[in-house]
Coordinates of C-alpha atoms in Angstrom, one line a residue:
M1 CA 93.4 -3.5 54.2
N2 CA 95.6 -0.9 52.4
N3 CA 92.6 -1.0 49.6
L4 CA 90.3 -0.2 52.5
F5 CA 92.2 2.5 53.8
L6 CA 92.9 4.2 50.8
K7 CA 89.1 4.1 49.4
N8 CA 88.4 6.0 53.4
I9 CA 90.7 8.5 52.5
F10 CA 89.4 9.1 49.1
F11 CA 85.9 9.3 50.5
F12 CA 86.8 12.0 53.2
A13 CA 88.9 13.9 50.8
S14 CA 85.9 14.1 48.4
L15 CA 83.4 14.8 51.4
L16 CA 85.8 17.8 52.3
A17 CA 86.2 19.3 49.0
I18 CA 82.5 19.4 48.8
L19 CA 81.9 20.9 52.7
L20 CA 84.7 23.2 52.8
P21 CA 83.2 26.1 50.4
A22 CA 80.1 25.8 52.5
C23 CA 82.3 25.9 55.4
D24 CA 83.8 29.1 54.3
D25 CA 80.8 30.8 53.5
G26 CA 79.3 30.3 56.9
L27 CA 82.6 31.3 58.4
A28 CA 82.6 34.4 56.5
E29 CA 79.2 35.3 57.6
L30 CA 80.3 34.6 61.1
N31 CA 83.1 37.0 61.0
E32 CA 80.9 40.0 59.8
N33 CA 79.6 42.0 62.7
P34 CA 75.8 42.7 62.2
D35 CA 75.8 45.9 64.1
A36 CA 79.0 47.5 61.7
Y37 CA 78.7 49.1 58.4
S38 CA 81.1 47.9 55.7
D39 CA 80.6 51.5 54.3
I40 CA 81.3 54.7 55.8
V41 CA 77.8 56.5 56.3
P42 CA 78.5 60.2 56.7
E43 CA 75.7 61.3 58.6
F44 CA 76.7 58.9 61.5
L45 CA 80.6 59.6 61.5
F46 CA 79.4 63.6 61.2
T47 CA 77.6 62.8 64.7
K48 CA 80.5 61.6 66.2
A49 CA 83.3 64.1 65.0
Q50 CA 80.9 66.7 66.4
L51 CA 80.9 64.8 69.7
D52 CA 84.4 63.9 69.8
A53 CA 85.8 67.5 68.9
V54 CA 84.1 68.7 71.9
D55 CA 85.3 66.0 74.3
I56 CA 88.7 66.1 73.9
S57 CA 90.3 65.7 77.5
Y58 CA 88.4 68.4 79.3
F59 CA 89.3 67.8 82.8
G60 CA 93.0 67.6 82.6
T61 CA 93.6 70.3 79.5
A62 CA 90.8 72.6 80.1
A63 CA 90.2 72.8 83.6
L64 CA 93.5 71.7 85.4
T65 CA 95.9 73.4 82.7
I66 CA 94.0 76.3 81.2
G67 CA 91.7 76.6 84.2
G68 CA 93.9 76.7 86.6
S69 CA 96.5 79.2 84.6
M70 CA 93.6 81.4 83.9
Q71 CA 92.9 81.4 87.6
Q72 CA 89.6 80.4 87.0
F73 CA 90.2 76.7 88.9
A74 CA 92.4 76.1 91.7
T75 CA 93.8 72.9 93.8
Y76 CA 95.8 72.3 96.6
K77 CA 97.4 69.0 95.3
E78 CA 100.7 69.0 93.3
V79 CA 100.3 66.4 90.9
P80 CA 97.0 67.8 89.3
A81 CA 98.6 71.3 89.4
A82 CA 99.3 71.4 85.6
G83 CA 97.9 75.1 85.8
D84 CA 97.5 75.6 89.0
K85 CA 101.1 75.7 90.0
Y86 CA 102.7 75.0 86.6
F87 CA 104.0 71.8 88.1
N88 CA 103.8 69.3 85.0
D89 CA 103.2 69.5 81.5
G90 CA 101.5 65.7 81.3
Y91 CA 98.4 67.1 81.0
S92 CA 98.8 69.4 78.0
K93 CA 100.0 66.4 75.8
S94 CA 96.6 64.7 76.2
Y95 CA 94.7 66.8 73.6
F96 CA 97.1 66.3 71.1
S97 CA 97.0 62.6 71.9
V98 CA 93.0 62.2 71.7
A99 CA 92.5 64.6 68.8
Y100 CA 94.0 63.1 66.1
P101 CA 92.9 59.5 66.2
T102 CA 89.2 60.6 66.9
A103 CA 88.1 63.9 65.7
V104 CA 90.9 64.9 63.0
N105 CA 90.5 60.9 61.6
E106 CA 86.7 60.9 61.7
I107 CA 86.2 64.4 59.6
E108 CA 88.6 63.4 57.2
E109 CA 86.7 60.1 56.4
V110 CA 83.3 62.2 56.3
L111 CA 85.0 64.7 53.7
L112 CA 86.3 61.9 51.7
S113 CA 82.6 60.2 51.7
V114 CA 81.2 63.4 50.5
S115 CA 83.7 64.7 48.2
E116 CA 82.6 63.4 44.7
D117 CA 78.9 63.8 44.5
A118 CA 77.6 67.6 43.4
E119 CA 74.6 67.3 45.8
D120 CA 76.7 66.8 48.7
V121 CA 78.0 70.7 48.5
N122 CA 76.1 71.1 51.8
K123 CA 77.5 68.1 53.2
R124 CA 81.0 68.9 52.4
S125 CA 80.8 72.6 53.4
V126 CA 79.7 71.9 56.7
A127 CA 82.5 69.2 57.0
R128 CA 84.9 71.9 56.1
I129 CA 84.1 74.2 58.8
W130 CA 83.9 71.8 61.4
R131 CA 87.2 70.5 60.1
V132 CA 88.6 74.2 60.9
Y133 CA 86.7 74.3 64.2
I134 CA 88.8 71.1 65.2
F135 CA 92.2 71.9 63.9
H136 CA 92.1 75.9 65.1
H137 CA 92.0 73.9 68.8
L138 CA 94.9 72.2 68.1
T139 CA 97.2 74.6 66.2
D140 CA 96.2 77.3 68.8
L141 CA 97.3 74.8 71.5
Y142 CA 100.6 73.6 69.9
G143 CA 101.4 75.9 67.1
D144 CA 102.9 73.9 64.2
I145 CA 101.1 70.7 63.8
P146 CA 100.2 68.0 61.2
Y147 CA 97.3 69.7 59.3
T148 CA 97.7 69.3 55.2
E149 CA 98.5 65.4 55.7
A150 CA 96.7 64.9 59.1
G151 CA 94.3 62.2 59.0
K152 CA 95.5 60.4 56.1
G153 CA 96.5 57.0 57.2
S154 CA 93.7 55.2 56.2
I155 CA 93.0 57.2 53.2
E156 CA 96.7 57.7 51.5
K157 CA 99.0 55.7 53.9
I158 CA 100.2 58.6 55.3
Y159 CA 101.3 57.7 58.8
T160 CA 104.2 60.2 59.5
P161 CA 102.4 63.7 58.5
K162 CA 104.6 66.6 58.1
Y163 CA 104.2 69.5 60.2
D164 CA 102.8 72.7 58.7
E165 CA 103.8 76.3 59.8
Q166 CA 100.9 78.2 62.1
S167 CA 100.9 81.0 59.7
F168 CA 99.8 78.5 56.5
I169 CA 97.2 76.9 58.9
Y170 CA 95.8 80.1 59.5
E171 CA 95.5 81.3 56.1
D172 CA 94.4 77.9 55.0
M173 CA 91.5 77.6 57.7
L174 CA 90.4 81.2 56.9
N175 CA 89.9 80.5 53.3
E176 CA 88.5 77.0 54.0
L177 CA 85.9 79.2 55.6
E178 CA 85.1 81.6 53.0
E179 CA 84.9 78.9 50.4
A180 CA 82.7 76.6 52.6
A181 CA 80.2 79.4 53.5
K182 CA 79.8 80.8 49.6
A183 CA 79.6 77.2 48.5
M184 CA 76.5 76.2 50.5
D185 CA 73.2 75.9 48.8
A186 CA 69.9 76.2 50.5
T187 CA 68.3 73.8 47.8
K188 CA 70.5 71.0 48.2
E189 CA 70.5 68.6 51.1
T190 CA 72.6 68.7 54.4
F191 CA 73.2 66.3 57.3
G192 CA 69.8 67.1 58.5
N193 CA 69.2 65.4 62.3
A194 CA 72.6 64.0 62.5
D195 CA 74.0 67.5 63.0
L196 CA 73.7 68.0 66.5
M197 CA 74.2 71.6 66.5
Y198 CA 72.0 73.1 63.8
S199 CA 70.0 70.4 62.4
G200 CA 71.5 71.0 58.9
N201 CA 70.6 74.5 59.0
V202 CA 72.2 76.2 56.0
D203 CA 71.9 80.0 57.1
Q204 CA 73.0 79.1 60.7
W205 CA 76.0 77.1 59.4
K206 CA 77.2 80.4 57.5
K207 CA 76.8 82.5 60.7
F208 CA 78.9 79.7 62.3
A209 CA 81.4 80.0 59.7
Y210 CA 81.9 83.8 59.8
S211 CA 81.7 83.7 63.5
L212 CA 84.7 81.5 63.1
M213 CA 86.2 84.0 60.6
L214 CA 85.7 86.6 63.1
R215 CA 87.4 85.0 65.9
L216 CA 90.6 83.7 63.7
G217 CA 90.9 87.1 61.9
M218 CA 91.2 88.9 65.2
R219 CA 93.7 86.7 66.4
L220 CA 96.1 87.7 63.8
T221 CA 96.2 91.5 65.0
E222 CA 99.7 91.3 66.6
V223 CA 101.7 89.7 63.5
D224 CA 99.4 90.9 60.3
E225 CA 97.3 94.0 61.2
A226 CA 96.1 94.1 57.3
A227 CA 95.2 90.9 57.0
A228 CA 93.3 90.7 60.6
Q229 CA 91.1 93.7 59.6
S230 CA 90.6 92.4 56.0
W231 CA 89.5 89.0 57.4
V232 CA 87.6 90.7 60.1
Q233 CA 85.3 92.9 57.8
K234 CA 85.0 89.8 55.8
A235 CA 83.3 88.0 58.5
I236 CA 81.1 90.8 59.5
A237 CA 79.9 91.2 55.7
G238 CA 79.2 87.6 55.9
G239 CA 77.0 87.6 58.9
V240 CA 78.2 86.5 62.1
I241 CA 75.9 85.1 65.0
L242 CA 74.3 88.0 66.7
E243 CA 71.0 86.5 68.2
D244 CA 70.4 83.9 71.2
S245 CA 68.5 81.6 68.4
D246 CA 71.5 81.4 66.3
V247 CA 73.8 80.1 69.3
A248 CA 76.0 77.2 68.4
A249 CA 75.4 74.8 71.1
I250 CA 75.0 70.8 71.6
D251 CA 72.3 69.5 73.6
Y252 CA 73.0 66.3 75.8
V253 CA 70.6 64.3 78.2
D254 CA 71.1 62.4 81.0
G255 CA 70.9 58.8 81.4
S256 CA 73.1 55.4 81.6
Q257 CA 74.9 56.0 78.4
I258 CA 77.8 58.1 79.3
D259 CA 78.1 59.4 75.7
S260 CA 75.1 61.4 76.1
R261 CA 75.9 63.4 78.9
N262 CA 77.6 66.7 78.9
P263 CA 81.1 66.0 78.8
I264 CA 82.2 68.9 81.0
A265 CA 79.7 68.0 83.7
W266 CA 81.0 64.3 83.2
A267 CA 84.7 65.1 83.1
L268 CA 84.4 67.7 86.2
M269 CA 82.3 65.2 88.3
R270 CA 84.2 62.1 87.7
G271 CA 87.7 64.3 87.7
D272 CA 86.8 66.3 91.2
Y273 CA 83.3 67.0 92.4
L274 CA 82.0 63.6 92.8
D275 CA 79.8 64.1 95.9
P276 CA 79.0 66.9 97.9
Q277 CA 80.8 65.9 100.9
N278 CA 82.7 68.9 101.7
E279 CA 85.7 66.9 102.8
D280 CA 87.8 66.6 100.1
N281 CA 87.6 66.3 96.5
V282 CA 89.3 63.9 94.1
E283 CA 92.0 66.3 92.9
G284 CA 91.5 68.9 95.3
G285 CA 89.9 71.2 93.3
K286 CA 88.0 74.4 93.8
L287 CA 86.9 77.5 92.1
A288 CA 89.8 79.8 92.1
K289 CA 89.9 83.0 94.2
T290 CA 91.0 85.6 91.3
F291 CA 87.7 84.4 89.6
I292 CA 85.1 84.3 92.7
D293 CA 86.8 87.8 94.0
H294 CA 86.4 89.5 90.4
L295 CA 82.5 88.2 90.2
K296 CA 82.1 89.4 93.8
N297 CA 83.9 92.9 93.4
T298 CA 81.8 93.9 90.3
G299 CA 78.4 92.6 91.5
D300 CA 77.8 89.9 88.9
P301 CA 74.8 87.9 89.2
R302 CA 76.7 84.9 87.3
L303 CA 78.3 84.3 90.6
N304 CA 75.2 82.5 91.6
V305 CA 74.6 80.3 89.1
I306 CA 78.3 79.5 88.7
S307 CA 79.1 78.9 92.3
V308 CA 78.2 77.3 95.4
L309 CA 79.1 76.4 98.8
W310 CA 78.0 73.1 100.6
V311 CA 76.5 73.8 103.7
Q312 CA 75.0 71.2 106.2
S313 CA 71.4 71.3 106.7
P314 CA 70.1 71.0 110.4
T315 CA 69.1 67.1 108.9
G316 CA 72.6 66.7 108.2
E317 CA 72.5 66.7 104.3
Y318 CA 74.8 69.1 102.4
V319 CA 73.0 71.7 100.1
A320 CA 74.4 73.9 97.6
D321 CA 73.7 77.4 98.9
T322 CA 74.6 80.2 96.3
S323 CA 74.5 83.1 98.7
T324 CA 76.5 85.8 97.3
S325 CA 78.2 86.4 101.2
L326 CA 79.3 82.8 101.4
Q327 CA 81.2 82.2 98.3
Q328 CA 85.0 82.6 98.3
G329 CA 87.5 80.8 95.9
M330 CA 90.6 78.9 97.0
P331 CA 94.1 81.1 96.2
N332 CA 96.1 79.4 93.5
A333 CA 99.4 77.7 94.2
V334 CA 99.2 78.4 97.9
F335 CA 98.7 75.0 99.5
N336 CA 100.5 71.6 99.0
S337 CA 98.1 69.6 101.7
K338 CA 94.5 70.0 102.2
P339 CA 94.1 73.1 103.9
A340 CA 91.9 73.8 107.2
E341 CA 89.4 75.6 105.4
F342 CA 89.0 73.6 102.3
A343 CA 85.1 73.2 103.0
T344 CA 84.9 76.7 102.8
F345 CA 85.7 77.2 99.3
S346 CA 83.3 77.7 96.3
E347 CA 82.9 74.8 93.6
P348 CA 81.0 74.5 90.5
N349 CA 76.8 74.8 90.9
P350 CA 75.6 71.2 90.6
N351 CA 72.5 72.5 89.1
T352 CA 74.1 74.3 86.1
I353 CA 77.4 73.4 85.5
L354 CA 77.5 70.0 86.4
K355 CA 73.9 68.9 85.2
Y356 CA 74.7 65.6 82.6
D357 CA 71.9 67.4 80.6
A358 CA 73.6 70.6 80.3
P359 CA 74.0 72.1 77.0
L360 CA 77.6 72.7 75.7
L361 CA 78.0 76.0 74.0
V362 CA 80.2 75.9 71.0
F363 CA 80.1 79.5 69.9
T364 CA 77.7 82.3 71.4
N365 CA 76.6 85.9 70.5
A366 CA 78.3 87.3 73.9
E367 CA 81.8 86.1 71.8
T368 CA 80.8 87.9 68.5
Q369 CA 79.6 91.1 70.3
L370 CA 82.7 91.3 72.2
L371 CA 84.7 90.5 68.8
L372 CA 82.6 93.2 67.5
T373 CA 83.2 95.5 70.4
E374 CA 86.9 95.1 69.3
A375 CA 86.6 95.6 65.9
A376 CA 84.9 99.0 66.6
I377 CA 87.6 100.3 68.9
R378 CA 90.2 99.8 65.9
G379 CA 88.2 101.4 63.2
W380 CA 87.2 98.2 61.5
Y381 CA 83.5 98.4 62.2
S382 CA 81.1 101.1 62.2
G383 CA 79.1 99.6 65.1
D384 CA 79.1 101.7 68.7
A385 CA 81.5 100.0 71.0
G386 CA 79.5 100.7 74.1
E387 CA 76.4 99.3 72.6
T388 CA 77.8 96.2 71.4
Y389 CA 79.7 95.5 74.8
E390 CA 76.4 96.2 76.8
V391 CA 74.5 93.6 74.1
A392 CA 77.4 91.3 74.7
V393 CA 77.2 91.4 78.7
R394 CA 73.2 91.0 78.3
A395 CA 73.9 88.0 76.1
G396 CA 76.7 86.2 78.3
M397 CA 74.0 86.2 81.0
R398 CA 71.1 85.2 79.1
Q399 CA 72.7 82.0 77.8
W400 CA 72.9 80.5 81.6
S401 CA 69.4 80.2 81.3
R402 CA 69.8 77.7 78.8
F403 CA 70.9 75.6 81.7
G404 CA 67.8 75.5 83.6
S405 CA 65.8 77.5 85.8
A406 CA 69.0 77.6 88.5
G407 CA 70.8 79.5 85.6
D408 CA 67.9 82.3 85.0
I409 CA 69.3 85.7 86.0
A410 CA 66.6 88.7 86.9
V411 CA 66.6 91.4 84.2
S412 CA 67.2 93.8 86.9
R413 CA 70.2 92.1 88.1
I414 CA 71.3 92.2 84.7
D415 CA 70.5 96.2 84.4
A416 CA 71.9 97.0 87.7
Y417 CA 75.3 95.0 86.7
V418 CA 75.4 97.2 83.1
E419 CA 74.8 100.4 85.0
N420 CA 77.5 99.6 87.5
N421 CA 80.0 98.4 85.1
P422 CA 79.7 100.6 82.0
F423 CA 82.2 100.4 79.3
P424 CA 85.0 102.6 79.4
A425 CA 84.1 104.6 76.5
A426 CA 86.4 107.5 77.5
G427 CA 89.1 105.7 78.3
T428 CA 92.4 104.5 76.2
F429 CA 92.3 101.9 73.8
E430 CA 94.3 99.5 76.6
E431 CA 91.6 100.3 79.0
K432 CA 89.0 99.4 76.1
M433 CA 90.7 96.2 75.7
E434 CA 91.1 95.2 79.2
A435 CA 87.3 95.5 79.5
I436 CA 86.4 93.6 76.6
H437 CA 88.6 90.9 77.5
T438 CA 88.2 90.5 80.8
Q439 CA 84.3 90.3 80.4
K440 CA 85.2 87.6 77.6
W441 CA 87.3 85.8 80.7
V442 CA 83.9 85.8 82.4
S443 CA 81.3 85.1 79.3
L444 CA 83.3 82.2 77.7
F445 CA 83.8 80.3 81.1
L446 CA 84.0 76.2 80.4
D447 CA 85.4 77.3 76.9
E448 CA 88.8 77.0 78.4
Y449 CA 90.6 76.9 75.0
E450 CA 89.1 80.3 73.6
I451 CA 89.8 82.1 76.9
F452 CA 93.3 80.7 76.9
A453 CA 94.1 82.1 73.1
E454 CA 92.8 85.6 74.0
W455 CA 94.9 86.0 77.2
R456 CA 97.6 85.2 75.2
R457 CA 97.0 87.4 72.2
T458 CA 95.9 90.4 74.4
G459 CA 97.2 90.0 78.1
Y460 CA 93.9 90.2 79.4
P461 CA 92.6 89.9 82.0
D462 CA 95.8 91.0 84.0
L463 CA 96.4 87.8 85.8
V464 CA 99.6 87.8 88.5
P465 CA 101.5 84.4 88.2
T466 CA 102.2 81.9 90.9
N467 CA 105.7 80.8 91.5
Y468 CA 105.2 77.6 93.3
P469 CA 108.6 75.6 94.3
G470 CA 110.2 73.4 91.7
N471 CA 107.3 74.9 89.3
L472 CA 108.3 74.2 85.1
T473 CA 108.1 77.6 83.8
G474 CA 110.2 79.8 86.2
G475 CA 107.0 81.4 87.7
R476 CA 105.6 82.3 84.0
I477 CA 102.2 81.5 83.5
P478 CA 102.3 78.6 80.4
T479 CA 101.9 79.7 76.8
R480 CA 101.7 76.8 75.1
F481 CA 101.2 73.1 74.9
V482 CA 103.5 70.7 75.1
I483 CA 103.3 67.9 72.0
P484 CA 103.6 64.5 73.2
D485 CA 106.9 62.6 73.6
S486 CA 105.6 59.9 71.5
E487 CA 105.9 61.8 68.2
G488 CA 110.0 62.0 68.6
T489 CA 109.6 58.5 68.3
I490 CA 106.6 57.8 65.9
N491 CA 107.2 61.0 63.6
G492 CA 110.8 62.0 64.8
P493 CA 112.1 63.8 61.7
N494 CA 108.8 65.8 61.1
F495 CA 108.6 66.7 64.9
L496 CA 112.0 68.1 65.2
E497 CA 111.8 69.9 62.2
A498 CA 108.9 71.7 63.7
V499 CA 110.3 72.2 67.1
D500 CA 113.4 73.8 65.7
R501 CA 111.6 76.1 63.2
Q502 CA 109.3 77.6 66.1
G503 CA 112.2 78.0 68.6
E504 CA 111.9 77.8 72.2
G505 CA 112.0 74.0 72.1
N506 CA 108.5 72.0 73.3
L507 CA 107.9 73.7 76.5
L508 CA 105.2 75.1 78.3
T509 CA 106.9 78.3 77.9
S510 CA 107.1 78.3 74.2
K511 CA 105.1 80.4 72.1
V512 CA 102.7 79.9 69.2
W513 CA 103.0 81.9 66.1
W514 CA 100.3 84.8 66.7
D515 CA 101.4 85.1 70.3
K516 CA 103.5 88.3 70.5

């Protein structure tokens, strides 16, 4: 009995010894995801980095926090009133929390994957330029941030990156743009169709790089005027985006896949403007009175492509009416419950702004022409300020045609606006700056990050702060985003050192380095 038992044990042990390797092989194959790549495909990851960089918490950070404080959006509710009533700082933290695990990590992985082969020089250059685009938003919002060691967790095992000073970050970003633009070689391959903006066009990426250089160089005017002039003139000499055909934009399509939809339209629709029900919106949002009044008072035809009022038709359905006489914005920080006249306030146009297949404009010739106008009045550019200003205005109106027929503005209406709102060529420097940057406030609508940065740098447009009871800023328009509390736990020493170095604390009223 015992011998038979031992023989059976030996038999089964021998059988297992034979079968286990085969089982291991099968299990290993079963554990492999057939839809995943074991190696990084830089083209795929670069596409992801592009999509993620322009889709970082738009509703909370851009619409509610910046859009409200820059008085383009308004809400009657208290909880979402980060910018309308300066009532919470929570939404300002989201950009930081989302950007680093997604766009930052992705672009660092792309750079690593194209860092060795000399044939990948264009891919590396494009990735370096896009990395600047990602980080300049982060540092403009938060000041000192993880930069040189950011995104190095999986690459170099750096899980608590140091915070670099914004002055250093700016110097490095500008150098990166210059080196990347110069390194590009038209005879080498790029990301091709994986590049959602330019399909790998080397000349257009150079223009994008120099346009970013122009933007960032001008950001230095109040802290290092000599450096600002030097970088602005380098950018102009390199060649910036001047024509409609060179506008940096990402096209989207409507469909069941959320990732294929315009992230601004999706965020606004999901976050507030779900239905044309004319009764309530998710977060009580409307377009702001300051913004709508400016468009109406200047006879700006963009009003009719940006703004609608929902009116009830004879059949009972609500239709979007763009008539100028009907448009009125909701005052910022006036209400704490839904006002009786809520249905009479204007909302974003569903046939332009809220279209899922609308393009996302990353960098326009309207912006570069306005930057050239400022360079001209500073004596850094030989062009005529009045001429570049008019070119900018016209470009800023034409760009809405990209959103479809509802965005088309007749040339006659553009001509009338230009004639009735001329550049103040005989005015003071400050009067010219006010014209330039008030125009930028309108032309860059939906690019709230850049509007916020330029308002802090220049003080234009001249906005009257709100002072809602219980606000967090003492009635001051917020000037910086707040870094998430989690950084104090996860990366405490580096975070606290940066807070002490910058002074003023980690508050909505703190300032970034270039904001004087």
